[in-house]
mmCIF file of C-alpha atoms in Angstrom:
data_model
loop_
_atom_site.group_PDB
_atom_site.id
_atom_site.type_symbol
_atom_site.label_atom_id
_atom_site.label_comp_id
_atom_site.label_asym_id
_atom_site.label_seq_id
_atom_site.Cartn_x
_atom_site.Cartn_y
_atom_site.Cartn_z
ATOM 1 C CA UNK E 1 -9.686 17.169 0.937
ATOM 2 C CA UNK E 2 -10.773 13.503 -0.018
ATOM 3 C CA UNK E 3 -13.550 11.890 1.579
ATOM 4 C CA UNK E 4 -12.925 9.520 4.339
ATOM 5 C CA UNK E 5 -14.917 6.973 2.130
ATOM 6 C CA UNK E 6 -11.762 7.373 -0.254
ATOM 7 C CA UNK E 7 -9.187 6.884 2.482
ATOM 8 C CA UNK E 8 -10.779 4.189 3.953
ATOM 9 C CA UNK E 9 -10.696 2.210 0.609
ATOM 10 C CA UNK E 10 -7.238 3.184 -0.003
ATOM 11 C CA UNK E 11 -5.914 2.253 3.324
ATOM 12 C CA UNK E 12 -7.517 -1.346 2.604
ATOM 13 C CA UNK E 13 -6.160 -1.562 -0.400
ATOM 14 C CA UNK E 14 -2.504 -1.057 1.023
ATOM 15 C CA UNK E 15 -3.367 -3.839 3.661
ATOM 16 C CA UNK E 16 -4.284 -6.031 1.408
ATOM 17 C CA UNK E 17 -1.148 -5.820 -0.839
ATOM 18 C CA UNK E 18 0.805 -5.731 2.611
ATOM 19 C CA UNK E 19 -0.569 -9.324 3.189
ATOM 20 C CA UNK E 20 0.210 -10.590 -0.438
ATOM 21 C CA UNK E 21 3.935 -9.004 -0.126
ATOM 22 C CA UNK E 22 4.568 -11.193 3.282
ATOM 23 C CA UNK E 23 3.558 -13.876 1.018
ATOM 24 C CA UNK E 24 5.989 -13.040 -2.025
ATOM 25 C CA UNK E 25 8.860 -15.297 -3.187
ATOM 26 C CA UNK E 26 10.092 -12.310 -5.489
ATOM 27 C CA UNK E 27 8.662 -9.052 -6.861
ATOM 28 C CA UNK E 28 9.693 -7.640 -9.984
ATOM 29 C CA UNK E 29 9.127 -4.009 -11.319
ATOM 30 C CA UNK E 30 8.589 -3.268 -14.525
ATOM 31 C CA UNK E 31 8.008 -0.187 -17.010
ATOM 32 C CA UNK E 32 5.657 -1.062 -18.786
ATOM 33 C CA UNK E 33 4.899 2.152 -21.882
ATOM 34 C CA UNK E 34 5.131 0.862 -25.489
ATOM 35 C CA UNK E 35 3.984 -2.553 -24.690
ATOM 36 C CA UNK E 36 0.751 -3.124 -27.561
ATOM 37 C CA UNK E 37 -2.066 -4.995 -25.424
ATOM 38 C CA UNK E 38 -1.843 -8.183 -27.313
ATOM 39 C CA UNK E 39 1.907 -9.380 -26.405
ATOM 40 C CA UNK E 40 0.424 -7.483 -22.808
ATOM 41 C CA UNK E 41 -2.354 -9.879 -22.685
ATOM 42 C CA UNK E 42 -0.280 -13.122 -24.363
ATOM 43 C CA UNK E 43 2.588 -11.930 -21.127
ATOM 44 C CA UNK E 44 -0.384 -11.818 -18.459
ATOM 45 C CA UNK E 45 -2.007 -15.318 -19.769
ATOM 46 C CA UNK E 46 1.607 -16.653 -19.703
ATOM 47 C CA UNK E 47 2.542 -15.040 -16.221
ATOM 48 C CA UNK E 48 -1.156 -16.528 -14.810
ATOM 49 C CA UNK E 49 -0.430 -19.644 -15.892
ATOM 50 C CA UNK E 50 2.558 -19.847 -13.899
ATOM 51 C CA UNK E 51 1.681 -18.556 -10.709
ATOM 52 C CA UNK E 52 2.396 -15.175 -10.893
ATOM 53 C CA UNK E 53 0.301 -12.182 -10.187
ATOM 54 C CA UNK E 54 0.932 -9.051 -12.321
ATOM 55 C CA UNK E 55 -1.156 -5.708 -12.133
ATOM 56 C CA UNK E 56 -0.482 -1.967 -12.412
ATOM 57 C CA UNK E 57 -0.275 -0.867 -8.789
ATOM 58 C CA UNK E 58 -0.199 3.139 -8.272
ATOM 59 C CA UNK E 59 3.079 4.027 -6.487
ATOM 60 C CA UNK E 60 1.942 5.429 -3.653
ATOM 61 C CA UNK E 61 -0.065 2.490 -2.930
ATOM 62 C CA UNK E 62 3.088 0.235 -3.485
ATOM 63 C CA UNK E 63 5.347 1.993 -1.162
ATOM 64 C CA UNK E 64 2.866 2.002 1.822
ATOM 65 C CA UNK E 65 2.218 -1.730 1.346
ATOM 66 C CA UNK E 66 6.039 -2.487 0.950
ATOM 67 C CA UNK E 67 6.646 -0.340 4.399
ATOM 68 C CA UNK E 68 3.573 -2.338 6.003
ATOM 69 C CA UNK E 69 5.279 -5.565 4.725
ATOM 70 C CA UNK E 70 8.723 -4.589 6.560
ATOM 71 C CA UNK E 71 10.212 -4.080 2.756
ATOM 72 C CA UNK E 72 11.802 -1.916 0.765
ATOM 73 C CA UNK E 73 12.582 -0.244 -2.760
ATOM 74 C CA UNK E 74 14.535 2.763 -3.700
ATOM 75 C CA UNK E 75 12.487 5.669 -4.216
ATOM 76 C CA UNK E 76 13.751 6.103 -7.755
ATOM 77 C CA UNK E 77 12.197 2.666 -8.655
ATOM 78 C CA UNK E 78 9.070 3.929 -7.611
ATOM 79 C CA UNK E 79 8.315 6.413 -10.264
ATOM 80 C CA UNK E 80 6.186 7.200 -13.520
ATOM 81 C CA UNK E 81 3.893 4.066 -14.510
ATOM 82 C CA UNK E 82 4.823 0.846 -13.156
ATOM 83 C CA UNK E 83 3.639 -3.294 -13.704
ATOM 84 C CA UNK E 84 4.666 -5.457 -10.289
ATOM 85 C CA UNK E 85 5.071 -9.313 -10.668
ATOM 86 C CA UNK E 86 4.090 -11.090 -7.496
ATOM 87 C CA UNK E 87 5.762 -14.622 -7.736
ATOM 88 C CA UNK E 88 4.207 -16.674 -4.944
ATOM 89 C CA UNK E 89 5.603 -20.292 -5.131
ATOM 90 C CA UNK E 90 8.687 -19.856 -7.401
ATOM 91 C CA UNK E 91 11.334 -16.338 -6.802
ATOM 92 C CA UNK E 92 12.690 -16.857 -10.726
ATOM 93 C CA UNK E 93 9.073 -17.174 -12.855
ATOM 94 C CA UNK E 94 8.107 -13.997 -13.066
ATOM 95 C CA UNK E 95 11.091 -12.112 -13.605
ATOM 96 C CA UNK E 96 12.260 -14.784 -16.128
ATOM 97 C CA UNK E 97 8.879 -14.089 -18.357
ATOM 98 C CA UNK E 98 9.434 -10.612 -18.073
ATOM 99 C CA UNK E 99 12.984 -10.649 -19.132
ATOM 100 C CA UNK E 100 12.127 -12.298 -22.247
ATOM 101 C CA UNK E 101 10.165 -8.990 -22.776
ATOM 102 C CA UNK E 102 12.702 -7.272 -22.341
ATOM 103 C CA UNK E 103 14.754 -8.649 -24.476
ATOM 104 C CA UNK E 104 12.006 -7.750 -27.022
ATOM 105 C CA UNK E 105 12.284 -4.228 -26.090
ATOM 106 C CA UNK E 106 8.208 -4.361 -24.899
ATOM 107 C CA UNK E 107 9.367 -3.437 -21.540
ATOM 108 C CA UNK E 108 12.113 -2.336 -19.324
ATOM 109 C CA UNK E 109 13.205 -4.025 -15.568
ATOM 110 C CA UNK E 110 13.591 -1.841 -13.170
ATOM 111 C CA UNK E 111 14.063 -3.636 -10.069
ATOM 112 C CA UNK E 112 12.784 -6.100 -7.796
ATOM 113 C CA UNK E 113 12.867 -8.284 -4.478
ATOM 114 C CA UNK E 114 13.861 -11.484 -3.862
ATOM 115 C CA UNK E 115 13.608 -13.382 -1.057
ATOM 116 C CA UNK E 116 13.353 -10.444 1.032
ATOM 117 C CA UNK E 117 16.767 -8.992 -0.532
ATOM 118 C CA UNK E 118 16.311 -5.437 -2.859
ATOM 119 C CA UNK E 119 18.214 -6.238 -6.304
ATOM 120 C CA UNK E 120 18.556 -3.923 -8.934
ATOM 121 C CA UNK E 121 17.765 -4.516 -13.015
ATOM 122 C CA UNK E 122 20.923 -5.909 -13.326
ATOM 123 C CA UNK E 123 20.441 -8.515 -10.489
ATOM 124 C CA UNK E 124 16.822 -9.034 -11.802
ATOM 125 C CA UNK E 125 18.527 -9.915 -15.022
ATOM 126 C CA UNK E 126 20.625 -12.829 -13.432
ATOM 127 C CA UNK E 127 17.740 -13.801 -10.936
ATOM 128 C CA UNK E 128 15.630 -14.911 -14.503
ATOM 129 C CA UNK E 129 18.461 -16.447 -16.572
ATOM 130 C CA UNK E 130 18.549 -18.760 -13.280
ATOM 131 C CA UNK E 131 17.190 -22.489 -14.720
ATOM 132 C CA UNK E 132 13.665 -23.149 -13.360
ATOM 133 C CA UNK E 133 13.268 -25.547 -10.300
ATOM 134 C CA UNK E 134 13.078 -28.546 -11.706
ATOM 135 C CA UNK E 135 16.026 -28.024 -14.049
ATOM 136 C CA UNK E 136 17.853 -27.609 -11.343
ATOM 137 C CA UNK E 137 17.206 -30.510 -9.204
ATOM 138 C CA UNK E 138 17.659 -33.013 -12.438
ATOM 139 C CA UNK E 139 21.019 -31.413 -12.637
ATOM 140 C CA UNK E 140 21.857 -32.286 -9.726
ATOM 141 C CA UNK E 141 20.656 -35.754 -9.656
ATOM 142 C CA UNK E 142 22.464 -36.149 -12.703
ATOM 143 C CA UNK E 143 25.607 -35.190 -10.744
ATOM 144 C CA UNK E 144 24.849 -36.965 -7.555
ATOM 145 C CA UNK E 145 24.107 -39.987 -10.208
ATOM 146 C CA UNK E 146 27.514 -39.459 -12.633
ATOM 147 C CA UNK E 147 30.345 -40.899 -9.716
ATOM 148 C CA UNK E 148 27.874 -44.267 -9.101
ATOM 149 C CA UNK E 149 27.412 -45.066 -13.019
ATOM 150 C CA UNK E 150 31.503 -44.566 -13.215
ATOM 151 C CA UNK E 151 31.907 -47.235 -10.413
ATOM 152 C CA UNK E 152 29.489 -49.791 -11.824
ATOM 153 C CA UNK E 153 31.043 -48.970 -14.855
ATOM 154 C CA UNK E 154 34.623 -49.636 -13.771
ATOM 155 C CA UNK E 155 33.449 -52.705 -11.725
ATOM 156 C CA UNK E 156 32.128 -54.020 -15.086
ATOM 157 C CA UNK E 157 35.264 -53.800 -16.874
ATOM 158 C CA UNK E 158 37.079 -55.299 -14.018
ATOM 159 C CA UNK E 159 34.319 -58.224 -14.211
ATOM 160 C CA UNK E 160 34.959 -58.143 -17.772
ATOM 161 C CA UNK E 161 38.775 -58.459 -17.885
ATOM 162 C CA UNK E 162 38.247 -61.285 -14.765
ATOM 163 C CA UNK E 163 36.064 -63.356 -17.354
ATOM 164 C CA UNK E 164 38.816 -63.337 -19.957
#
C-alpha cells in the first residue's frame, strides 16, 4: 500500500496539471519511442521558444487531471509512453512543430484537444497544417485590401481616359 506521503504528492500533481489544462488553447499527444535526444532536445528548445509546454506526463496522472479539468480523451490514447504539448496562447504551435516530426518519422500523433473539442491524429494533422496567426490575419487584410486598390485603380483609368 503506498504511503500517504506518495498520494498526497500525486494528488497535487494532478491539481496542478488540472489548473494548466483550464488554461490550454490545445493539447497534443504524442508517442514519443525512437526519437534520439538531440532532434528531442532541438524539438523541446523549438517548442519553448514558442510557448508551448511539452513533458512526459504518466497516464494515470493525465487522465485524472483531464477529468479534474472537465476534459476528455479516449482511453486508447492514453496508453504505453506518451509526450503532451500544452499550447497556451496559440491552439496550432504545438501540434504544427510536432507534425513536422512526424513527418520525419521521430514521432507519431496520437491525438489531441483543441479548444475544448477531442480530435483525433487525423484532425491533429489538419489543426497544424493551419497557417500561424499572423499569416492569417495578413491574408485577410490582403483581401479586405484587394476590392479598394481595384477601385482606385479603375478611378485612375477613368481619370486617365478624362485627361486625354
Amino acid at each position: 500500500m503506498p504511503k500517504q506521503e506518495t498520494i498526497d504528492k500525486k494528488q497535487l500533481e494532478v491539481t496542478e496539471l488540472a489548473i494548466k489544462l483550464k488554461k490550454i488553447q490545445s493539447l497534443v499527444v504524442a508517442d514519443y519511442r525512437g526519437i534520439p535526444v538531440g532532434i528531442d532536445t532541438a524539438m523541446r528548445a523549438e517548442l519553448r521558444k514558442n510557448g508551448v509546454e511539452y513533458a512526459v506526463i504518466k497516464n494515470n496522472i493525465m487522465s485524472r487531471a483531464l477529468q479534474q479539468a472537465g476534459l476528455s480523451l479516449p482511453d486508447s490514447t492514453l496508453t504505453g509512453p506518451n509526450a503532451f504539448a500544452l499550447c497556451y496562447d496559440d491552439a496550432v504551435t504545438g501540434a504544427k512543430i510536432l507534425f513536422e516530426r512526424q513527418k520525419d518519422k521521430k514521432l507519431t500523433i496520437k491525438a489531441g484537444i483543441v479548444e475544448g473539442n477531442v480530435c483525433d491524429a487525423k484532425a491533429m494533422e489538419s489543426v497544424a497544417t493551419i497557417p500561424a496567426k499572423p499569416v492569417l490575419l495578413a491574408q485577410l487584410l490582403g483581401l479586405l485590401q484587394s476590392p479598394l486598390r481595384s477601385f482606385a485603380v479603375a478611378i485612375d483609368q477613368v481619370a486617365q481616359k478624362k485627361a486625354e
